[in-house]
Amino acid sequence: MIRIKEMLMKRIDRLTVYFNIRQKIIFYVYLVISPILILITTFILISNYKDTKNQQIEADSNVVRSLDKSIGVIQTELSDLSVYICINSDIGAILTNGRPEELNEDSRLWYNRAPMKIIQDIIALKGYIKTMAIYPENGVNSYLRCIDSSVHLSDIEAVRQTDTYKKAVEMKGDIVWKRVSQGSGSIYQANYADKIVMCREIFDMSKKEKLGYLVLGVNEEKYIDLCKNAIQQENEGIVILSCEGSELTRYGTVDEKILSYISSEEYLKQDHKKRAVYFEHDSYNVFCSQEQKKGVIVCKMVPKSNSDKQLNNIIITPILMLIGMLVGLWPLLELISNIISRPLQRLCVAMNKFQGGDFNQQVAVESRDEIGEVTACFNQMVLSIKELIDRNYVMALKEKESELSALQAQINPHFLYNTLDSLYWRTQSEGNDELAEDILALSQLFRLVLGQGKGIIPVRMEKELIANYLHIQKMRFNKRLKFEINIDEDIMEEFIPKLILQPFVENAIVHGFENSEKGGFLKITGKRQENNLVFSIRDNGIGMTEEQIAAIWNVEDSKRYAGQRIGRYAIKNVRERLELKYREDFSLMITSRPSEGTEVTIVLGGFGTNMN
């Protein structure tokens, strides 16, 4: 996890490496705020989505339950009426009479001997019961009543042949519900309108003897009116089934696959109390309700696209709010970033001028916050550096130049050019050529060291200086000193500080060979290596220990010119001069082992061109 975080931060750093401070402020604020706003928006969206979805489900479920209860009220009223007819003693006396011929002689039999007027008042009060028929099993004439001009089957034998009658007999007094379409059919000779018909067989108290067959017909429009109130869009549909799964009525768009499922034996066998009120089927949300075991099954089918439209509106609103907040945040961040970045821009401009050498830069401090503190520190730093340069740097340069002049003067404080020239011509006239060459080398050495007061010379002149110096030293050591100078031609015209190689050559001779009887060999090399000039002075003298090497760099200033010999004083002076001229773009390294010799390596950066 930590590694992933580090990789992510590196990628962000690479992405913002070229951003200015104002852009970085805006970027990082958006980087922090955007995920938070997105999370909040997502949470609100999901919460609202779930709440709305649950509200839709709850609303449609309540609609279906309400419709189920309303239809249940109708069917309960029909059931109560049928029970009243079945248990009425007057009606029972007609159905159990053993002399049907005598009863049939009375054309107003049912009105004279049964409470049909009361029953008719009940039917009239309800309004939705359009037909009623009682078919006695003992041969008494049937009671047939049709308010809407429909016509019942009048012959009991014809009725007994119908499937509805047979089903009612099997049910042993339980109610059978059936939908009868307009026209002729198994129950009516002529049916004026679509009806929902309730049928039941009337038995005696032991339910062994059939007494009669009761049929009550309800106009389907009553059911349709109730269903209309439960439909919100045209592509929704409602279907009402009997508890056995037969379709009683439908309204709207009904999916046949769903209808086939809810009327299947698999679905009907489920406990009506445990059956899911809501479930999804293909592209529909389905809501079903069955309040009673013998009650109807009310099913509402709602296409998912209906709810998706409303849910999409819920999704769009938070997203638009998120976009609005992100866009509205931009001008605010622009204002804030400008307030922060403007002082930094002024400070950056001043720093660039300071870097270019303008040490008089001062930036106005406009606040006391961190930026104001940085600005004040910058102003103080500029003043301190300017004072430091005025006091120390210029003085140090003058001091080092004085040391160089003193070093040059120490090489020959007593001889003049004219004396050397005179000695040269005198020895040559006397035929002493070897001595004449030595004097000439000494004269050229002084001319190179002291000539024209130049502190920067070509590599070629430094080579000549070393060669003349070694020529003179070879006269001193006779055949005990041998040397080799190998400096590449392509660096001869590069400029370097004067006397940065000679002190190491002198140190090698004075300290490496002076006390050695075997003599010595000295090799000086110079070459170009990439953007650097690399010089090496190697000898096979007595060498030095680590302590002796460390002592070279720790000479006290008060002892630097205490003696005539230059030695380690000049070596430390070389390093200080290189530090002043090249800053950090150089290296000076001394490696040595006792009895094996010493090697000095000097590396100068930039080919020495920065010294021109």
Tab-separated table of N, CA and C in Angstrom, residues 12 97 134 181 226 228 245 252 273 365 407 437 469 494 496 498 547 564 582 605:
chain	number	residue	atom	x	y	z
A	12	ILE	N	2.245	11.992	-9.864
A	12	ILE	CA	1.678	13.339	-9.716
A	12	ILE	C	2.772	14.387	-9.803
A	97	ASN	N	-88.331	-29.510	-0.772
A	97	ASN	CA	-89.731	-29.958	-0.894
A	97	ASN	C	-89.794	-31.186	-1.804
A	134	ILE	N	-81.125	-19.260	-9.196
A	134	ILE	CA	-81.128	-20.386	-8.254
A	134	ILE	C	-81.764	-21.569	-8.988
A	181	SER	N	-67.625	-13.951	-20.921
A	181	SER	CA	-67.576	-12.864	-21.905
A	181	SER	C	-68.963	-12.571	-22.459
A	226	LEU	N	-62.063	-0.191	-10.712
A	226	LEU	CA	-61.082	-0.275	-9.627
A	226	LEU	C	-59.656	-0.380	-10.177
A	228	LYS	N	-58.528	0.771	-13.031
A	228	LYS	CA	-58.099	2.021	-13.656
A	228	LYS	C	-57.402	2.933	-12.653
A	245	GLY	N	-56.275	-19.771	-10.271
A	245	GLY	CA	-55.409	-19.334	-11.361
A	245	GLY	C	-56.133	-18.960	-12.634
A	252	GLY	N	-55.146	-2.720	-19.079
A	252	GLY	CA	-53.844	-2.219	-19.483
A	252	GLY	C	-53.076	-3.259	-20.275
A	273	LYS	N	-49.268	-16.137	2.183
A	273	LYS	CA	-48.741	-15.211	3.179
A	273	LYS	C	-47.234	-15.007	3.024
A	365	VAL	N	7.530	43.818	1.512
A	365	VAL	CA	6.830	42.841	2.351
A	365	VAL	C	5.415	43.361	2.605
A	407	LEU	N	54.441	34.456	-3.962
A	407	LEU	CA	54.971	33.154	-4.364
A	407	LEU	C	55.885	33.317	-5.577
A	437	GLU	N	73.325	26.649	-21.351
A	437	GLU	CA	71.947	26.165	-21.487
A	437	GLU	C	71.213	26.190	-20.150
A	469	TYR	N	62.005	24.387	-15.405
A	469	TYR	CA	62.289	24.108	-13.994
A	469	TYR	C	62.984	22.750	-13.843
A	494	GLU	N	44.393	25.695	-24.170
A	494	GLU	CA	43.391	25.910	-23.125
A	494	GLU	C	44.033	26.721	-21.993
A	496	ILE	N	44.601	28.018	-18.137
A	496	ILE	CA	44.505	27.531	-16.767
A	496	ILE	C	45.239	28.525	-15.864
A	498	LYS	N	48.074	30.041	-13.609
A	498	LYS	CA	49.522	29.834	-13.631
A	498	LYS	C	49.968	29.187	-12.325
A	547	GLU	N	49.118	10.833	7.323
A	547	GLU	CA	49.282	11.985	8.200
A	547	GLU	C	50.040	13.099	7.506
A	564	GLN	N	62.268	29.884	2.733
A	564	GLN	CA	62.500	30.109	1.314
A	564	GLN	C	61.865	29.023	0.463
A	582	TYR	N	37.390	28.040	-9.735
A	582	TYR	CA	36.501	27.008	-10.294
A	582	TYR	C	35.337	26.641	-9.383
A	605	GLY	N	37.162	21.550	-14.627
A	605	GLY	CA	35.949	21.453	-15.438
A	605	GLY	C	35.868	22.527	-16.502
